[in-house]
Amino acid sequence: MYFVNNINDNFLDGQEAMHCLKVLRKQVGDLINITDGKGHFYKAELTNTAKKKASYKILEIENVPETKPKLHLYFSPAKQGVRNEWLLEKCTELGIEAFTPIICEKSERRKLNLDRLNKIIISAIKQSKRAWLPTLNNMLTFAKAIDTLSEVEKYMASYNSEQKNLEDVLTKDKDVAIFIGPEGDFAEREINLAQKNNFTIVNLGNYRLRTETACVAVTDLFNILNRT
């Protein structure tokens, strides 16, 4: 599976062309599969492999409707960059719709290389054969992230045995936004602000989870609930 941002360019470029021509050694006349991340799969035939560009012509188009309901994950990035990459890769494979990194009071990382992370997401949709590319938004402060929310079910995961379990309150067939905090958990005033904005504070289980583990856990739970 290859990714192109604009299918009408009619060629693979950069790393996509390198993988096609140098690694897999595709030739003129070979068939390839492409996604544009906008809800389409294409079957194409290579027509030219000169100058490190793999030109193609489209033979078939498959239109894939957007998956509903949608999950938007707001997460405080882990200090180690590789853990954030793993988070985005695995949640993309599981079918998430959007990511927004957030800066919390206890956040240890406050900057991200979004270009690199978008490449991780693109690689993951090719691996999992997804037709829709998840959105990776710019990093926001916790308060600004809350201000961006529309009419969705809102949850905040906090490690507290007194909270309700997410699986007991998550509503089937509803768009969901869930906030995952830093490993030191959300600050008390962040929890209070969430409650004032009609969030449901939830528990993810009996153990304290790393940020990336919590993100994968809620994504998988959301998928299980809404699986058709």
mmCIF file of C-alpha atoms in Angstrom:
data_model
loop_
_atom_site.group_PDB
_atom_site.id
_atom_site.type_symbol
_atom_site.label_atom_id
_atom_site.label_comp_id
_atom_site.label_asym_id
_atom_site.label_seq_id
_atom_site.Cartn_x
_atom_site.Cartn_y
_atom_site.Cartn_z
ATOM 1 C CA MET A 1 0.000 0.000 0.000
ATOM 2 C CA TYR A 2 1.304 3.457 -0.953
ATOM 3 C CA PHE A 3 0.190 6.912 0.193
ATOM 4 C CA VAL A 4 -0.239 9.985 -1.987
ATOM 5 C CA ASN A 5 -1.597 13.309 -0.828
ATOM 6 C CA ASN A 6 -2.937 14.256 -4.263
ATOM 7 C CA ILE A 7 -3.939 11.318 -6.426
ATOM 8 C CA ASN A 8 -4.131 13.564 -9.499
ATOM 9 C CA ASP A 9 -0.351 14.050 -9.450
ATOM 10 C CA ASN A 10 -0.207 10.545 -10.969
ATOM 11 C CA PHE A 11 3.139 9.619 -9.459
ATOM 12 C CA LEU A 12 4.688 8.385 -6.260
ATOM 13 C CA ASP A 13 7.376 10.628 -4.837
ATOM 14 C CA GLY A 14 10.095 10.634 -2.188
ATOM 15 C CA GLN A 15 10.129 7.644 0.175
ATOM 16 C CA GLU A 16 7.072 6.136 -1.491
ATOM 17 C CA ALA A 17 8.848 6.006 -4.849
ATOM 18 C CA MET A 18 12.052 4.755 -3.208
ATOM 19 C CA HIS A 19 10.216 1.890 -1.541
ATOM 20 C CA CYS A 20 8.377 1.022 -4.728
ATOM 21 C CA LEU A 21 11.349 1.131 -7.105
ATOM 22 C CA LYS A 22 14.411 0.387 -4.980
ATOM 23 C CA VAL A 23 13.082 -1.926 -2.265
ATOM 24 C CA LEU A 24 10.270 -3.809 -4.017
ATOM 25 C CA ARG A 25 11.786 -3.256 -7.490
ATOM 26 C CA LYS A 26 8.471 -2.668 -9.190
ATOM 27 C CA GLN A 27 8.527 -2.291 -12.972
ATOM 28 C CA VAL A 28 6.377 -0.645 -15.647
ATOM 29 C CA GLY A 29 3.145 -2.614 -15.927
ATOM 30 C CA ASP A 30 3.128 -3.770 -12.300
ATOM 31 C CA LEU A 31 -0.012 -3.146 -10.245
ATOM 32 C CA ILE A 32 0.086 -1.168 -6.992
ATOM 33 C CA ASN A 33 -2.463 -0.189 -4.329
ATOM 34 C CA ILE A 34 -2.720 3.421 -3.149
ATOM 35 C CA THR A 35 -4.635 5.373 -0.524
ATOM 36 C CA ASP A 36 -4.965 9.151 -0.332
ATOM 37 C CA GLY A 37 -6.152 9.174 3.292
ATOM 38 C CA LYS A 38 -9.354 10.884 2.160
ATOM 39 C CA GLY A 39 -11.578 7.824 1.937
ATOM 40 C CA HIS A 40 -10.355 6.196 -1.265
ATOM 41 C CA PHE A 41 -8.415 3.108 -2.288
ATOM 42 C CA TYR A 42 -6.959 2.983 -5.786
ATOM 43 C CA LYS A 43 -5.676 0.143 -7.920
ATOM 44 C CA ALA A 44 -3.090 1.569 -10.304
ATOM 45 C CA GLU A 45 -0.633 0.437 -12.958
ATOM 46 C CA LEU A 46 2.925 1.747 -13.118
ATOM 47 C CA THR A 47 3.547 3.563 -16.403
ATOM 48 C CA ASN A 48 7.009 5.096 -15.915
ATOM 49 C CA THR A 49 9.821 4.446 -13.439
ATOM 50 C CA ALA A 50 12.399 6.956 -14.689
ATOM 51 C CA LYS A 51 14.022 9.737 -12.618
ATOM 52 C CA LYS A 52 13.126 8.132 -9.272
ATOM 53 C CA LYS A 53 9.433 8.847 -9.792
ATOM 54 C CA ALA A 54 6.905 6.071 -10.118
ATOM 55 C CA SER A 55 4.200 7.304 -12.476
ATOM 56 C CA TYR A 56 0.888 5.441 -12.603
ATOM 57 C CA LYS A 57 -2.562 5.375 -14.142
ATOM 58 C CA ILE A 58 -5.651 4.640 -12.082
ATOM 59 C CA LEU A 59 -7.527 1.477 -12.986
ATOM 60 C CA GLU A 60 -10.069 1.181 -10.164
ATOM 61 C CA ILE A 61 -11.372 3.371 -7.327
ATOM 62 C CA GLU A 62 -12.989 2.152 -4.122
ATOM 63 C CA ASN A 63 -14.811 4.743 -2.023
ATOM 64 C CA VAL A 64 -14.801 4.007 1.708
ATOM 65 C CA PRO A 65 -17.312 5.830 3.963
ATOM 66 C CA GLU A 66 -16.059 7.430 7.156
ATOM 67 C CA THR A 67 -16.299 5.262 10.229
ATOM 68 C CA LYS A 68 -18.846 6.369 12.803
ATOM 69 C CA PRO A 69 -18.888 7.120 15.667
ATOM 70 C CA LYS A 70 -15.586 9.003 16.035
ATOM 71 C CA LEU A 71 -13.009 9.041 18.812
ATOM 72 C CA HIS A 72 -10.891 12.148 19.434
ATOM 73 C CA LEU A 73 -7.975 11.521 21.775
ATOM 74 C CA TYR A 74 -6.482 14.399 23.766
ATOM 75 C CA PHE A 75 -3.219 13.280 25.371
ATOM 76 C CA SER A 76 -0.325 14.748 27.300
ATOM 77 C CA PRO A 77 2.796 13.541 25.408
ATOM 78 C CA ALA A 78 5.264 11.261 27.128
ATOM 79 C CA LYS A 79 8.759 12.564 27.838
ATOM 80 C CA GLN A 80 10.373 9.958 25.577
ATOM 81 C CA GLY A 81 9.599 10.639 21.928
ATOM 82 C CA VAL A 82 9.564 6.979 20.908
ATOM 83 C CA ARG A 83 6.637 6.344 23.241
ATOM 84 C CA ASN A 84 4.585 9.050 21.531
ATOM 85 C CA GLU A 85 5.376 7.503 18.161
ATOM 86 C CA TRP A 86 4.223 4.115 19.430
ATOM 87 C CA LEU A 87 1.015 5.687 20.784
ATOM 88 C CA LEU A 88 0.136 7.301 17.459
ATOM 89 C CA GLU A 89 1.012 4.200 15.469
ATOM 90 C CA LYS A 90 -1.077 1.787 17.528
ATOM 91 C CA CYS A 91 -4.103 4.060 17.969
ATOM 92 C CA THR A 92 -4.098 4.759 14.225
ATOM 93 C CA GLU A 93 -4.079 1.031 13.518
ATOM 94 C CA LEU A 94 -7.072 0.690 15.843
ATOM 95 C CA GLY A 95 -9.058 3.280 13.884
ATOM 96 C CA ILE A 96 -8.928 6.557 15.812
ATOM 97 C CA GLU A 97 -10.207 9.728 14.099
ATOM 98 C CA ALA A 98 -8.115 12.535 15.622
ATOM 99 C CA PHE A 99 -5.300 13.321 18.045
ATOM 100 C CA THR A 100 -4.675 16.546 19.946
ATOM 101 C CA PRO A 101 -1.571 16.786 22.165
ATOM 102 C CA ILE A 102 -2.224 18.831 25.300
ATOM 103 C CA ILE A 103 -0.011 20.656 27.772
ATOM 104 C CA CYS A 104 -1.015 19.983 31.371
ATOM 105 C CA GLU A 105 0.423 21.310 34.625
ATOM 106 C CA LYS A 106 2.492 18.146 35.104
ATOM 107 C CA SER A 107 3.437 17.622 31.453
ATOM 108 C CA GLU A 108 7.107 16.824 30.921
ATOM 109 C CA ARG A 109 7.106 17.355 27.149
ATOM 110 C CA ARG A 110 5.768 20.571 25.664
ATOM 111 C CA LYS A 111 6.979 20.364 22.055
ATOM 112 C CA LEU A 112 6.522 17.742 19.348
ATOM 113 C CA ASN A 113 7.884 17.166 15.850
ATOM 114 C CA LEU A 114 4.522 17.038 14.089
ATOM 115 C CA ASP A 115 6.056 16.342 10.658
ATOM 116 C CA ARG A 116 7.719 13.185 11.951
ATOM 117 C CA LEU A 117 4.598 12.110 13.826
ATOM 118 C CA ASN A 118 2.447 12.569 10.725
ATOM 119 C CA LYS A 119 4.810 10.243 8.872
ATOM 120 C CA ILE A 120 4.267 7.663 11.624
ATOM 121 C CA ILE A 121 0.497 8.005 11.165
ATOM 122 C CA ILE A 122 0.772 7.640 7.377
ATOM 123 C CA SER A 123 2.872 4.512 7.779
ATOM 124 C CA ALA A 124 0.258 3.115 10.177
ATOM 125 C CA ILE A 125 -2.678 3.633 7.795
ATOM 126 C CA LYS A 126 -0.753 1.825 5.075
ATOM 127 C CA GLN A 127 0.049 -1.029 7.432
ATOM 128 C CA SER A 128 -3.550 -1.348 8.624
ATOM 129 C CA LYS A 129 -5.099 -0.614 5.202
ATOM 130 C CA ARG A 130 -7.096 2.383 6.358
ATOM 131 C CA ALA A 131 -8.677 4.713 3.817
ATOM 132 C CA TRP A 132 -8.942 7.686 6.190
ATOM 133 C CA LEU A 133 -5.932 9.502 7.638
ATOM 134 C CA PRO A 134 -6.408 10.555 11.280
ATOM 135 C CA THR A 135 -5.947 14.249 12.040
ATOM 136 C CA LEU A 136 -3.003 15.295 14.210
ATOM 137 C CA ASN A 137 -3.706 18.755 15.595
ATOM 138 C CA ASN A 138 -1.282 21.312 16.969
ATOM 139 C CA MET A 139 -0.488 21.117 20.664
ATOM 140 C CA LEU A 140 -2.850 23.075 22.925
ATOM 141 C CA THR A 141 -2.923 23.977 26.564
ATOM 142 C CA PHE A 142 -5.377 21.998 28.655
ATOM 143 C CA ALA A 143 -7.779 24.944 28.995
ATOM 144 C CA LYS A 144 -7.720 25.777 25.260
ATOM 145 C CA ALA A 145 -8.322 22.143 24.386
ATOM 146 C CA ILE A 146 -11.488 22.141 26.467
ATOM 147 C CA ASP A 147 -12.645 25.293 24.643
ATOM 148 C CA THR A 148 -12.380 23.511 21.270
ATOM 149 C CA LEU A 149 -14.846 20.771 22.152
ATOM 150 C CA SER A 150 -18.156 20.554 20.352
ATOM 151 C CA GLU A 151 -21.173 18.385 21.103
ATOM 152 C CA VAL A 152 -19.482 15.122 22.013
ATOM 153 C CA GLU A 153 -19.397 12.788 24.983
ATOM 154 C CA LYS A 154 -16.517 14.088 27.170
ATOM 155 C CA TYR A 155 -14.383 11.925 29.435
ATOM 156 C CA MET A 156 -11.262 12.429 31.525
ATOM 157 C CA ALA A 157 -9.242 9.401 32.625
ATOM 158 C CA SER A 158 -7.784 9.749 36.124
ATOM 159 C CA TYR A 159 -6.147 7.110 38.292
ATOM 160 C CA ASN A 160 -8.582 7.013 41.178
ATOM 161 C CA SER A 161 -10.372 3.903 42.386
ATOM 162 C CA GLU A 162 -13.405 5.985 43.364
ATOM 163 C CA GLN A 163 -14.143 6.973 39.761
ATOM 164 C CA LYS A 164 -16.528 5.055 37.520
ATOM 165 C CA ASN A 165 -15.033 2.556 35.101
ATOM 166 C CA LEU A 166 -14.973 3.853 31.527
ATOM 167 C CA GLU A 167 -16.593 0.686 30.176
ATOM 168 C CA ASP A 168 -19.562 1.227 32.491
ATOM 169 C CA VAL A 169 -20.387 4.742 31.268
ATOM 170 C CA LEU A 170 -19.209 4.871 27.643
ATOM 171 C CA THR A 171 -22.182 5.305 25.324
ATOM 172 C CA LYS A 172 -22.476 3.270 22.134
ATOM 173 C CA ASP A 173 -22.796 5.113 18.795
ATOM 174 C CA LYS A 174 -21.738 8.484 20.239
ATOM 175 C CA ASP A 175 -18.784 10.654 19.182
ATOM 176 C CA VAL A 176 -16.337 10.765 22.066
ATOM 177 C CA ALA A 177 -13.507 13.015 23.272
ATOM 178 C CA ILE A 178 -11.319 11.554 25.993
ATOM 179 C CA PHE A 179 -8.474 13.272 27.830
ATOM 180 C CA ILE A 180 -5.422 11.267 28.932
ATOM 181 C CA GLY A 181 -3.085 13.121 31.293
ATOM 182 C CA PRO A 182 0.632 12.998 32.034
ATOM 183 C CA GLU A 183 2.082 10.197 34.125
ATOM 184 C CA GLY A 184 1.745 12.331 37.235
ATOM 185 C CA ASP A 185 -1.998 12.504 36.446
ATOM 186 C CA PHE A 186 -4.063 15.645 36.047
ATOM 187 C CA ALA A 187 -3.774 18.414 38.610
ATOM 188 C CA GLU A 188 -6.731 18.933 40.930
ATOM 189 C CA ARG A 189 -7.723 22.208 39.317
ATOM 190 C CA GLU A 190 -7.660 20.561 35.880
ATOM 191 C CA ILE A 191 -10.056 17.915 37.143
ATOM 192 C CA ASN A 192 -12.266 20.644 38.603
ATOM 193 C CA LEU A 193 -12.260 22.547 35.293
ATOM 194 C CA ALA A 194 -13.215 19.381 33.424
ATOM 195 C CA GLN A 195 -16.093 18.733 35.809
ATOM 196 C CA LYS A 196 -17.351 22.296 35.321
ATOM 197 C CA ASN A 197 -17.401 21.569 31.578
ATOM 198 C CA ASN A 198 -19.522 18.442 31.980
ATOM 199 C CA PHE A 199 -16.780 15.846 31.697
ATOM 200 C CA THR A 200 -17.274 12.409 33.186
ATOM 201 C CA ILE A 201 -14.205 11.459 35.224
ATOM 202 C CA VAL A 202 -13.384 7.786 34.709
ATOM 203 C CA ASN A 203 -11.025 5.050 35.812
ATOM 204 C CA LEU A 204 -9.210 2.766 33.348
ATOM 205 C CA GLY A 205 -8.687 -0.164 35.669
ATOM 206 C CA ASN A 206 -6.927 -1.360 38.785
ATOM 207 C CA TYR A 207 -3.418 -0.272 37.788
ATOM 208 C CA ARG A 208 -1.648 2.966 36.995
ATOM 209 C CA LEU A 209 -1.012 3.038 33.237
ATOM 210 C CA ARG A 210 1.610 4.822 31.190
ATOM 211 C CA THR A 211 0.175 7.491 28.913
ATOM 212 C CA GLU A 212 0.589 5.466 25.732
ATOM 213 C CA THR A 213 -0.888 2.354 27.352
ATOM 214 C CA ALA A 214 -3.925 4.327 28.515
ATOM 215 C CA CYS A 215 -4.435 5.751 25.011
ATOM 216 C CA VAL A 216 -4.371 2.309 23.399
ATOM 217 C CA ALA A 217 -6.657 0.904 26.105
ATOM 218 C CA VAL A 218 -9.382 3.519 25.592
ATOM 219 C CA THR A 219 -9.147 3.281 21.804
ATOM 220 C CA ASP A 220 -9.562 -0.474 21.891
ATOM 221 C CA LEU A 221 -12.447 -0.261 24.377
ATOM 222 C CA PHE A 222 -14.194 2.299 22.152
ATOM 223 C CA ASN A 223 -13.790 -0.019 19.149
ATOM 224 C CA ILE A 224 -15.115 -3.058 20.995
ATOM 225 C CA LEU A 225 -18.200 -1.132 22.116
ATOM 226 C CA ASN A 226 -18.936 0.155 18.624
ATOM 227 C CA ARG A 227 -17.901 -2.855 16.575
ATOM 228 C CA THR A 228 -20.532 -3.779 13.991
#
